[in-house]
């Protein structure tokens, strides 16, 4: 969704408020695709600071379904993002100041949410959600994960697999022993 900020530029101190829906039902990045379980309308306040500088205050509140890092069960993950950035509409090559740096190799170029005097709300929200995603989500602190032999979710009960970790040299010896046994 594009918002033309041109009318705002007519007068320093002018403010534009915007409440809008996030136009996404799922969120995709190189980490995977997460369903957006719940979302509140986003709130934006644009303030003309003069000389083409616009202060953008944004409020984003969504719940994503992110798989648990250990057992893969989907965990409702609430993201409440409040952010303020300054963009300059007279120089769109360097629109975002401060928190973004070029070291992030994200799927979308997060600096391209301003084009001329148009502000792309969806692209902006995408970049904000991306930088605020938790590195790791656990369904609970002591999640037991899944059995690496049969895939049973060990939070729901044990599967009876022998998951004793063997010393690699012991494992080799056991393999030899077992191959003799089979003869
Ligand atoms: Zn888990
Ligand atoms: Zn198992």
Short mmCIF file of N, CA and C and ligand atoms in Angstrom, two decimals:
data_model
loop_
_atom_site.label_atom_id
_atom_site.label_comp_id
_atom_site.label_asym_id
_atom_site.label_seq_id
_atom_site.Cartn_x
_atom_site.Cartn_y
_atom_site.Cartn_z
N UNK A 1 0.84 -1.20 0.00
CA UNK A 1 0.00 0.00 0.00
C UNK A 1 0.88 1.25 0.00
N UNK A 2 0.62 2.12 -0.97
CA UNK A 2 1.44 3.32 -1.12
C UNK A 2 0.73 4.55 -0.55
N UNK A 3 1.47 5.32 0.22
CA UNK A 3 0.95 6.58 0.76
C UNK A 3 1.77 7.71 0.15
N UNK A 4 1.09 8.63 -0.50
CA UNK A 4 1.83 9.75 -1.06
C UNK A 4 2.01 10.83 0.01
N UNK A 5 3.28 11.09 0.34
CA UNK A 5 3.56 12.06 1.40
C UNK A 5 3.74 13.48 0.86
N UNK A 6 3.51 13.62 -0.45
CA UNK A 6 3.74 14.93 -1.05
C UNK A 6 2.94 16.06 -0.39
N UNK A 7 1.63 15.85 -0.10
CA UNK A 7 0.86 16.94 0.54
C UNK A 7 1.45 17.38 1.87
N UNK A 8 2.16 16.48 2.52
CA UNK A 8 2.74 16.78 3.83
C UNK A 8 3.89 17.79 3.72
N UNK A 9 4.52 17.80 2.54
CA UNK A 9 5.73 18.61 2.36
C UNK A 9 5.43 20.11 2.27
N UNK A 10 4.14 20.46 2.10
CA UNK A 10 3.78 21.87 1.90
C UNK A 10 4.10 22.73 3.11
N UNK A 11 4.11 22.11 4.28
CA UNK A 11 4.27 22.93 5.49
C UNK A 11 5.04 22.17 6.57
N UNK A 12 6.08 22.80 7.08
CA UNK A 12 6.84 22.20 8.18
C UNK A 12 5.93 22.04 9.41
N UNK A 13 6.03 20.89 10.07
CA UNK A 13 5.21 20.65 11.25
C UNK A 13 3.89 19.95 10.94
N UNK A 14 3.58 19.85 9.66
CA UNK A 14 2.34 19.19 9.27
C UNK A 14 2.39 17.70 9.64
N UNK A 15 1.26 17.18 10.09
CA UNK A 15 1.20 15.80 10.56
C UNK A 15 0.12 15.03 9.79
N UNK A 16 0.44 13.81 9.43
CA UNK A 16 -0.56 12.94 8.82
C UNK A 16 -0.64 11.65 9.62
N UNK A 17 -1.87 11.30 10.00
CA UNK A 17 -2.07 10.04 10.72
C UNK A 17 -2.72 9.03 9.80
N UNK A 18 -2.38 7.79 10.02
CA UNK A 18 -2.90 6.74 9.15
C UNK A 18 -3.11 5.47 9.96
N UNK A 19 -4.29 4.89 9.78
CA UNK A 19 -4.53 3.57 10.35
C UNK A 19 -4.84 2.65 9.19
N UNK A 20 -4.10 1.57 9.09
CA UNK A 20 -4.28 0.71 7.92
C UNK A 20 -4.02 -0.75 8.26
N UNK A 21 -4.67 -1.62 7.50
CA UNK A 21 -4.46 -3.06 7.70
C UNK A 21 -3.15 -3.50 7.06
N UNK A 22 -2.51 -4.45 7.68
CA UNK A 22 -1.34 -5.07 7.06
C UNK A 22 -1.85 -6.02 5.97
N UNK A 23 -1.40 -5.77 4.74
CA UNK A 23 -1.90 -6.57 3.61
C UNK A 23 -1.09 -7.85 3.43
N UNK A 24 -1.09 -8.68 4.46
CA UNK A 24 -0.36 -9.95 4.38
C UNK A 24 -1.09 -10.96 5.25
N UNK A 25 -1.17 -12.20 4.79
CA UNK A 25 -1.74 -13.28 5.60
C UNK A 25 -0.66 -14.23 6.10
N UNK A 26 0.50 -14.13 5.45
CA UNK A 26 1.63 -14.92 5.92
C UNK A 26 2.88 -14.10 5.71
N UNK A 27 3.92 -14.50 6.40
CA UNK A 27 5.16 -13.74 6.35
C UNK A 27 6.28 -14.66 5.87
N UNK A 28 6.87 -14.34 4.74
CA UNK A 28 7.92 -15.20 4.19
C UNK A 28 9.27 -14.51 4.24
N UNK A 29 10.26 -15.27 4.67
CA UNK A 29 11.63 -14.79 4.60
C UNK A 29 12.48 -16.02 4.35
N UNK A 30 13.80 -15.85 4.34
CA UNK A 30 14.65 -17.01 4.11
C UNK A 30 14.58 -18.00 5.29
N UNK A 31 14.01 -17.55 6.39
CA UNK A 31 13.85 -18.44 7.54
C UNK A 31 12.62 -19.35 7.40
N UNK A 32 11.75 -19.01 6.47
CA UNK A 32 10.56 -19.83 6.29
C UNK A 32 9.34 -18.95 6.11
N UNK A 33 8.19 -19.60 6.00
CA UNK A 33 6.93 -18.88 5.86
C UNK A 33 6.10 -19.11 7.11
N UNK A 34 5.72 -18.02 7.74
CA UNK A 34 4.94 -18.10 8.96
C UNK A 34 3.55 -17.53 8.72
N UNK A 35 2.56 -18.20 9.24
CA UNK A 35 1.21 -17.68 9.12
C UNK A 35 1.01 -16.49 10.05
N UNK A 36 0.30 -15.50 9.59
CA UNK A 36 -0.07 -14.39 10.47
C UNK A 36 -1.40 -14.77 11.10
N UNK A 37 -1.36 -15.10 12.40
CA UNK A 37 -2.53 -15.62 13.10
C UNK A 37 -3.49 -14.50 13.45
N UNK A 38 -2.92 -13.36 13.77
CA UNK A 38 -3.72 -12.26 14.28
C UNK A 38 -3.00 -10.96 13.95
N UNK A 39 -3.75 -9.93 13.64
CA UNK A 39 -3.12 -8.63 13.40
C UNK A 39 -4.06 -7.52 13.77
N UNK A 40 -3.49 -6.47 14.33
CA UNK A 40 -4.26 -5.27 14.62
C UNK A 40 -3.96 -4.27 13.52
N UNK A 41 -4.85 -3.31 13.29
CA UNK A 41 -4.51 -2.28 12.29
C UNK A 41 -3.22 -1.58 12.69
N UNK A 42 -2.41 -1.28 11.70
CA UNK A 42 -1.15 -0.57 11.98
C UNK A 42 -1.45 0.92 12.10
N UNK A 43 -0.70 1.58 12.96
CA UNK A 43 -0.85 3.03 13.12
C UNK A 43 0.43 3.73 12.69
N UNK A 44 0.25 4.72 11.85
CA UNK A 44 1.39 5.51 11.41
C UNK A 44 1.13 6.98 11.69
N UNK A 45 2.19 7.69 12.10
CA UNK A 45 2.12 9.15 12.18
C UNK A 45 3.33 9.69 11.42
N UNK A 46 3.05 10.48 10.41
CA UNK A 46 4.11 11.10 9.62
C UNK A 46 4.18 12.58 10.00
N UNK A 47 5.35 13.06 10.34
CA UNK A 47 5.52 14.46 10.71
C UNK A 47 6.58 15.12 9.84
N UNK A 48 6.22 16.24 9.26
CA UNK A 48 7.17 16.98 8.44
C UNK A 48 8.13 17.77 9.34
N UNK A 49 9.41 17.39 9.28
CA UNK A 49 10.42 18.05 10.11
C UNK A 49 11.12 19.19 9.36
N UNK A 50 10.73 19.40 8.10
CA UNK A 50 11.37 20.43 7.29
C UNK A 50 12.51 19.86 6.46
N UNK A 51 12.85 20.57 5.39
CA UNK A 51 13.92 20.18 4.47
C UNK A 51 13.73 18.78 3.89
N UNK A 52 12.50 18.38 3.70
CA UNK A 52 12.23 17.07 3.11
C UNK A 52 12.34 15.92 4.08
N UNK A 53 12.62 16.23 5.35
CA UNK A 53 12.71 15.16 6.35
C UNK A 53 11.35 14.87 6.96
N UNK A 54 11.02 13.59 6.97
CA UNK A 54 9.74 13.16 7.55
C UNK A 54 10.04 12.18 8.68
N UNK A 55 9.44 12.45 9.83
CA UNK A 55 9.54 11.50 10.94
C UNK A 55 8.38 10.52 10.82
N UNK A 56 8.72 9.24 10.84
CA UNK A 56 7.69 8.21 10.73
C UNK A 56 7.62 7.46 12.06
N UNK A 57 6.48 7.56 12.71
CA UNK A 57 6.23 6.76 13.92
C UNK A 57 5.27 5.65 13.54
N UNK A 58 5.65 4.43 13.85
CA UNK A 58 4.81 3.30 13.44
C UNK A 58 4.56 2.36 14.60
N UNK A 59 3.37 1.80 14.58
CA UNK A 59 2.91 0.84 15.58
C UNK A 59 2.40 -0.39 14.87
N UNK A 60 3.05 -1.50 15.07
CA UNK A 60 2.62 -2.74 14.40
C UNK A 60 2.43 -3.80 15.48
N UNK A 61 1.31 -4.50 15.44
CA UNK A 61 1.01 -5.50 16.45
C UNK A 61 0.43 -6.72 15.76
N UNK A 62 1.24 -7.77 15.65
CA UNK A 62 0.76 -8.98 14.98
C UNK A 62 1.18 -10.22 15.76
N UNK A 63 0.49 -11.32 15.48
CA UNK A 63 0.87 -12.61 16.05
C UNK A 63 1.20 -13.56 14.90
N UNK A 64 2.40 -14.11 14.96
CA UNK A 64 2.86 -15.05 13.94
C UNK A 64 2.87 -16.47 14.49
N UNK A 65 2.64 -17.43 13.63
CA UNK A 65 2.80 -18.83 14.02
C UNK A 65 4.17 -19.31 13.60
N UNK A 66 5.06 -19.45 14.57
CA UNK A 66 6.45 -19.83 14.27
C UNK A 66 6.74 -21.20 14.89
N UNK A 67 7.30 -22.13 14.11
CA UNK A 67 7.57 -23.46 14.67
C UNK A 67 8.59 -23.42 15.81
N UNK A 68 8.33 -24.23 16.83
CA UNK A 68 9.28 -24.38 17.94
C UNK A 68 10.60 -24.90 17.38
N UNK A 69 11.67 -24.32 17.87
CA UNK A 69 13.01 -24.66 17.40
C UNK A 69 13.35 -26.14 17.63
N UNK A 70 12.75 -26.74 18.65
CA UNK A 70 13.08 -28.13 18.98
C UNK A 70 12.06 -29.14 18.48
N UNK A 71 10.74 -28.85 18.68
CA UNK A 71 9.74 -29.87 18.35
C UNK A 71 8.90 -29.52 17.12
N UNK A 72 9.11 -28.32 16.57
CA UNK A 72 8.43 -27.87 15.35
C UNK A 72 6.94 -27.58 15.52
N UNK A 73 6.43 -27.69 16.72
CA UNK A 73 5.04 -27.33 16.96
C UNK A 73 4.91 -25.81 16.79
N UNK A 74 3.83 -25.38 16.12
CA UNK A 74 3.68 -23.96 15.85
C UNK A 74 3.35 -23.20 17.13
N UNK A 75 4.10 -22.14 17.37
CA UNK A 75 3.94 -21.35 18.58
C UNK A 75 3.44 -19.96 18.21
N UNK A 76 2.36 -19.54 18.86
CA UNK A 76 1.86 -18.19 18.63
C UNK A 76 2.87 -17.19 19.21
N UNK A 77 3.39 -16.33 18.35
CA UNK A 77 4.45 -15.42 18.76
C UNK A 77 4.00 -13.99 18.49
N UNK A 78 3.80 -13.24 19.55
CA UNK A 78 3.30 -11.87 19.43
C UNK A 78 4.45 -10.91 19.17
N UNK A 79 4.28 -10.08 18.17
CA UNK A 79 5.28 -9.04 17.91
C UNK A 79 4.61 -7.69 18.07
N UNK A 80 5.08 -6.93 19.04
CA UNK A 80 4.59 -5.55 19.19
C UNK A 80 5.75 -4.64 18.85
N UNK A 81 5.61 -3.96 17.74
CA UNK A 81 6.72 -3.15 17.25
C UNK A 81 6.33 -1.67 17.31
N UNK A 82 7.15 -0.90 17.98
CA UNK A 82 6.97 0.55 17.98
C UNK A 82 8.27 1.13 17.50
N UNK A 83 8.22 1.88 16.44
CA UNK A 83 9.46 2.35 15.87
C UNK A 83 9.32 3.78 15.35
N UNK A 84 10.43 4.48 15.35
CA UNK A 84 10.47 5.84 14.81
C UNK A 84 11.67 5.94 13.89
N UNK A 85 11.44 6.34 12.69
CA UNK A 85 12.59 6.59 11.82
C UNK A 85 12.38 7.90 11.07
N UNK A 86 13.48 8.42 10.58
CA UNK A 86 13.41 9.64 9.82
C UNK A 86 13.74 9.29 8.38
N UNK A 87 12.92 9.75 7.46
CA UNK A 87 13.25 9.54 6.05
C UNK A 87 13.38 10.90 5.38
N UNK A 88 14.18 10.91 4.35
CA UNK A 88 14.35 12.15 3.61
C UNK A 88 13.83 11.97 2.20
N UNK A 89 12.85 12.79 1.86
CA UNK A 89 12.19 12.62 0.57
C UNK A 89 12.92 13.34 -0.55
N UNK A 90 13.93 14.13 -0.23
CA UNK A 90 14.65 14.80 -1.30
C UNK A 90 15.82 13.96 -1.79
N UNK A 91 16.19 12.96 -1.01
CA UNK A 91 17.29 12.08 -1.41
C UNK A 91 16.87 10.65 -1.12
N UNK A 92 16.26 10.02 -2.12
CA UNK A 92 15.67 8.71 -1.86
C UNK A 92 16.70 7.58 -1.93
N UNK A 93 17.95 7.91 -2.23
CA UNK A 93 18.96 6.85 -2.21
C UNK A 93 19.30 6.47 -0.78
N UNK A 94 19.14 7.39 0.10
CA UNK A 94 19.49 7.13 1.50
C UNK A 94 18.31 7.53 2.37
N UNK A 95 17.29 6.73 2.31
CA UNK A 95 16.06 7.13 2.97
C UNK A 95 16.03 6.80 4.45
N UNK A 96 16.59 5.69 4.79
CA UNK A 96 16.45 5.27 6.18
C UNK A 96 17.73 5.56 6.95
N UNK A 97 17.57 6.22 8.03
CA UNK A 97 18.73 6.55 8.85
C UNK A 97 18.75 5.67 10.08
N UNK A 98 19.93 5.45 10.56
CA UNK A 98 20.00 4.80 11.86
C UNK A 98 19.97 3.29 11.83
N UNK A 99 18.78 2.72 12.07
CA UNK A 99 18.76 1.32 12.46
C UNK A 99 19.05 0.32 11.34
N UNK A 100 18.91 0.72 10.09
CA UNK A 100 19.19 -0.23 9.01
C UNK A 100 20.63 -0.08 8.55
N UNK A 101 21.30 -1.18 8.35
CA UNK A 101 22.60 -1.08 7.69
C UNK A 101 22.68 -2.11 6.58
N UNK A 102 23.59 -1.85 5.68
CA UNK A 102 23.63 -2.66 4.46
C UNK A 102 24.16 -4.07 4.71
N UNK A 103 24.60 -4.35 5.91
CA UNK A 103 25.11 -5.69 6.20
C UNK A 103 24.00 -6.74 6.21
N UNK A 104 22.78 -6.31 6.47
CA UNK A 104 21.67 -7.26 6.46
C UNK A 104 21.37 -7.67 5.02
N UNK A 105 21.49 -8.94 4.74
CA UNK A 105 21.14 -9.39 3.39
C UNK A 105 19.74 -9.99 3.43
N UNK A 106 18.78 -9.12 3.47
CA UNK A 106 17.41 -9.57 3.56
C UNK A 106 16.83 -9.77 2.17
N UNK A 107 15.68 -10.43 2.14
CA UNK A 107 15.05 -10.72 0.85
C UNK A 107 14.60 -9.43 0.16
N UNK A 108 13.99 -8.53 0.91
CA UNK A 108 13.63 -7.24 0.33
C UNK A 108 14.69 -6.23 0.74
N UNK A 109 14.98 -5.35 -0.17
CA UNK A 109 15.86 -4.25 0.20
C UNK A 109 15.06 -3.33 1.11
N UNK A 110 15.44 -3.27 2.37
CA UNK A 110 14.59 -2.55 3.31
C UNK A 110 14.67 -1.05 3.18
N UNK A 111 15.56 -0.57 2.32
CA UNK A 111 15.61 0.86 2.09
C UNK A 111 14.72 1.32 0.95
N UNK A 112 14.03 0.38 0.33
CA UNK A 112 13.27 0.79 -0.85
C UNK A 112 11.80 1.02 -0.54
N UNK A 113 11.49 1.34 0.70
CA UNK A 113 10.09 1.62 1.01
C UNK A 113 9.70 3.07 0.73
N UNK A 114 10.69 3.89 0.34
CA UNK A 114 10.36 5.23 -0.13
C UNK A 114 10.80 5.36 -1.58
N UNK A 115 9.85 5.81 -2.38
CA UNK A 115 10.15 6.00 -3.79
C UNK A 115 9.57 7.35 -4.19
N UNK A 116 10.44 8.31 -4.44
CA UNK A 116 9.96 9.67 -4.67
C UNK A 116 9.34 10.19 -3.39
N UNK A 117 8.06 10.55 -3.44
CA UNK A 117 7.38 10.99 -2.21
C UNK A 117 6.42 9.92 -1.71
N UNK A 118 6.50 8.74 -2.33
CA UNK A 118 5.60 7.66 -1.92
C UNK A 118 6.24 6.74 -0.88
N UNK A 119 5.47 6.47 0.14
CA UNK A 119 5.93 5.61 1.23
C UNK A 119 5.16 4.30 1.13
N UNK A 120 5.89 3.19 1.00
CA UNK A 120 5.24 1.89 0.87
C UNK A 120 5.07 1.25 2.25
N UNK A 121 3.85 1.33 2.74
CA UNK A 121 3.54 0.85 4.09
C UNK A 121 3.83 -0.64 4.23
N UNK A 122 3.49 -1.42 3.21
CA UNK A 122 3.66 -2.88 3.28
C UNK A 122 5.15 -3.25 3.34
N UNK A 123 5.94 -2.62 2.47
CA UNK A 123 7.38 -2.91 2.48
C UNK A 123 8.02 -2.50 3.79
N UNK A 124 7.59 -1.35 4.29
CA UNK A 124 8.13 -0.88 5.56
C UNK A 124 7.82 -1.87 6.68
N UNK A 125 6.54 -2.31 6.72
CA UNK A 125 6.12 -3.25 7.76
C UNK A 125 6.89 -4.57 7.62
N UNK A 126 7.09 -5.02 6.40
CA UNK A 126 7.85 -6.25 6.16
C UNK A 126 9.25 -6.16 6.79
N UNK A 127 9.92 -5.05 6.51
CA UNK A 127 11.29 -4.85 7.03
C UNK A 127 11.31 -4.81 8.55
N UNK A 128 10.30 -4.16 9.13
CA UNK A 128 10.23 -4.06 10.59
C UNK A 128 9.98 -5.42 11.24
N UNK A 129 9.08 -6.18 10.64
CA UNK A 129 8.77 -7.51 11.18
C UNK A 129 10.02 -8.38 11.09
N UNK A 130 10.70 -8.29 9.95
CA UNK A 130 11.89 -9.10 9.73
C UNK A 130 12.97 -8.84 10.78
N UNK A 131 13.25 -7.58 11.07
CA UNK A 131 14.31 -7.29 12.04
C UNK A 131 13.88 -7.59 13.47
N UNK A 132 12.57 -7.73 13.67
CA UNK A 132 12.08 -8.01 15.02
C UNK A 132 11.73 -9.48 15.26
N UNK A 133 11.95 -10.32 14.25
CA UNK A 133 11.67 -11.74 14.44
C UNK A 133 12.62 -12.32 15.48
N UNK A 134 12.08 -13.14 16.39
CA UNK A 134 12.98 -13.77 17.36
C UNK A 134 13.90 -14.76 16.65
N UNK A 135 15.14 -14.87 17.13
CA UNK A 135 16.10 -15.79 16.54
C UNK A 135 15.63 -17.23 16.71
N UNK A 136 14.98 -17.47 17.82
CA UNK A 136 14.64 -18.83 18.17
C UNK A 136 13.36 -18.80 18.99
N UNK A 137 12.43 -19.68 18.65
CA UNK A 137 11.17 -19.76 19.39
C UNK A 137 11.07 -21.15 20.00
N UNK A 138 10.75 -21.20 21.27
CA UNK A 138 10.54 -22.49 21.93
C UNK A 138 9.10 -22.53 22.43
N UNK A 139 8.45 -23.70 22.33
CA UNK A 139 7.06 -23.80 22.81
C UNK A 139 7.03 -23.68 24.32
N UNK A 140 8.09 -24.16 24.97
CA UNK A 140 8.27 -23.95 26.40
C UNK A 140 9.76 -24.11 26.69
N UNK A 141 10.17 -23.54 27.80
CA UNK A 141 11.59 -23.49 28.12
C UNK A 141 12.22 -24.88 28.13
N UNK A 142 11.48 -25.88 28.62
CA UNK A 142 12.06 -27.22 28.75
C UNK A 142 11.52 -28.18 27.69
N UNK A 143 11.26 -27.65 26.50
CA UNK A 143 10.76 -28.51 25.41
C UNK A 143 11.73 -29.66 25.19
N UNK A 144 11.18 -30.87 25.11
CA UNK A 144 12.03 -32.05 24.97
C UNK A 144 12.39 -32.34 23.52
N UNK A 145 11.74 -31.61 22.60
CA UNK A 145 12.07 -31.81 21.19
C UNK A 145 11.49 -33.08 20.62
N UNK A 146 12.02 -33.46 19.46
CA UNK A 146 11.52 -34.69 18.83
C UNK A 146 12.62 -35.74 18.84
N UNK A 147 12.20 -37.03 18.85
CA UNK A 147 13.15 -38.13 18.80
C UNK A 147 13.86 -38.09 17.45
N UNK A 148 15.18 -38.12 17.46
CA UNK A 148 15.87 -38.04 16.18
C UNK A 148 15.90 -39.38 15.44
N UNK A 149 15.28 -40.39 16.03
CA UNK A 149 15.16 -41.67 15.31
C UNK A 149 13.80 -41.82 14.65
N UNK A 150 12.72 -41.60 15.43
CA UNK A 150 11.38 -41.87 14.88
C UNK A 150 10.55 -40.61 14.71
N UNK A 151 11.01 -39.46 15.21
CA UNK A 151 10.28 -38.22 15.00
C UNK A 151 9.15 -37.96 15.98
N UNK A 152 8.98 -38.83 16.98
CA UNK A 152 7.95 -38.60 17.98
C UNK A 152 8.22 -37.31 18.75
N UNK A 153 7.15 -36.54 18.96
CA UNK A 153 7.27 -35.35 19.80
C UNK A 153 7.38 -35.81 21.25
N UNK A 154 8.54 -35.65 21.84
CA UNK A 154 8.81 -36.22 23.17
C UNK A 154 8.10 -35.47 24.29
N UNK A 155 7.46 -34.32 23.96
CA UNK A 155 6.64 -33.64 24.96
C UNK A 155 5.35 -34.42 25.20
N UNK A 156 4.96 -35.24 24.21
CA UNK A 156 3.69 -35.96 24.30
C UNK A 156 3.87 -37.39 24.80
N UNK A 157 5.09 -37.74 25.13
CA UNK A 157 5.34 -39.11 25.60
C UNK A 157 6.60 -39.64 24.98
N UNK A 158 7.13 -40.69 25.57
CA UNK A 158 8.38 -41.22 25.02
C UNK A 158 8.06 -42.31 24.01
N UNK A 159 9.01 -42.57 23.13
CA UNK A 159 8.76 -43.47 22.01
C UNK A 159 9.44 -44.82 22.21
N UNK A 160 10.31 -44.90 23.19
CA UNK A 160 10.97 -46.16 23.45
C UNK A 160 12.21 -46.42 22.61
N UNK A 161 12.59 -45.45 21.77
CA UNK A 161 13.82 -45.63 21.01
C UNK A 161 15.02 -45.57 21.95
N UNK A 162 16.05 -46.31 21.59
CA UNK A 162 17.30 -46.21 22.34
C UNK A 162 18.07 -45.02 21.79
N UNK A 163 18.08 -43.93 22.53
CA UNK A 163 18.75 -42.73 22.04
C UNK A 163 20.04 -42.46 22.79
N UNK A 164 20.57 -43.49 23.42
CA UNK A 164 21.84 -43.36 24.12
C UNK A 164 22.90 -42.88 23.13
N UNK A 165 23.53 -41.80 23.48
CA UNK A 165 24.59 -41.30 22.61
C UNK A 165 25.84 -42.14 22.82
N UNK A 166 26.35 -42.68 21.74
CA UNK A 166 27.55 -43.50 21.85
C UNK A 166 28.78 -42.71 21.44
N UNK A 167 29.86 -43.03 22.07
CA UNK A 167 31.16 -42.53 21.64
C UNK A 167 31.38 -43.10 20.23
N UNK A 168 31.81 -42.28 19.25
CA UNK A 168 31.95 -42.76 17.87
C UNK A 168 32.83 -44.03 17.79
N UNK A 169 33.88 -44.11 18.59
CA UNK A 169 34.75 -45.30 18.53
C UNK A 169 34.00 -46.53 19.07
N UNK A 170 33.22 -46.30 20.13
CA UNK A 170 32.40 -47.38 20.70
C UNK A 170 31.38 -47.85 19.67
N UNK A 171 30.78 -46.88 18.96
CA UNK A 171 29.76 -47.21 17.97
C UNK A 171 30.35 -48.09 16.88
N UNK A 172 31.57 -47.75 16.49
CA UNK A 172 32.27 -48.52 15.45
C UNK A 172 32.52 -49.96 15.94
N UNK A 173 32.99 -50.06 17.18
CA UNK A 173 33.27 -51.38 17.75
C UNK A 173 32.00 -52.21 17.83
N UNK A 174 30.89 -51.52 18.19
CA UNK A 174 29.62 -52.20 18.33
C UNK A 174 29.13 -52.71 16.97
N UNK A 175 29.37 -51.89 15.93
CA UNK A 175 28.99 -52.24 14.58
C UNK A 175 29.71 -53.52 14.16
N UNK A 176 30.99 -53.57 14.42
CA UNK A 176 31.80 -54.75 14.09
C UNK A 176 31.29 -55.97 14.86
N UNK A 177 31.04 -55.75 16.14
CA UNK A 177 30.53 -56.81 17.00
C UNK A 177 29.22 -57.36 16.46
N UNK A 178 28.31 -56.41 16.06
CA UNK A 178 26.99 -56.81 15.56
C UNK A 178 27.10 -57.58 14.23
N UNK A 179 28.05 -57.17 13.40
CA UNK A 179 28.17 -57.83 12.09
C UNK A 179 28.68 -59.26 12.29
N UNK A 180 29.49 -59.49 13.35
CA UNK A 180 29.93 -60.84 13.66
C UNK A 180 28.75 -61.69 14.14
N UNK A 181 27.93 -60.99 14.96
CA UNK A 181 26.80 -61.68 15.58
C UNK A 181 25.83 -62.22 14.53
N UNK A 182 25.70 -61.40 13.42
CA UNK A 182 24.73 -61.77 12.38
C UNK A 182 25.16 -62.99 11.56
N UNK A 183 26.44 -63.26 11.53
CA UNK A 183 26.96 -64.37 10.71
C UNK A 183 26.49 -65.72 11.27
ZN1 LIG B 1 8.80 -27.46 21.42
ZN1 LIG B 2 11.84 -42.53 18.84
#
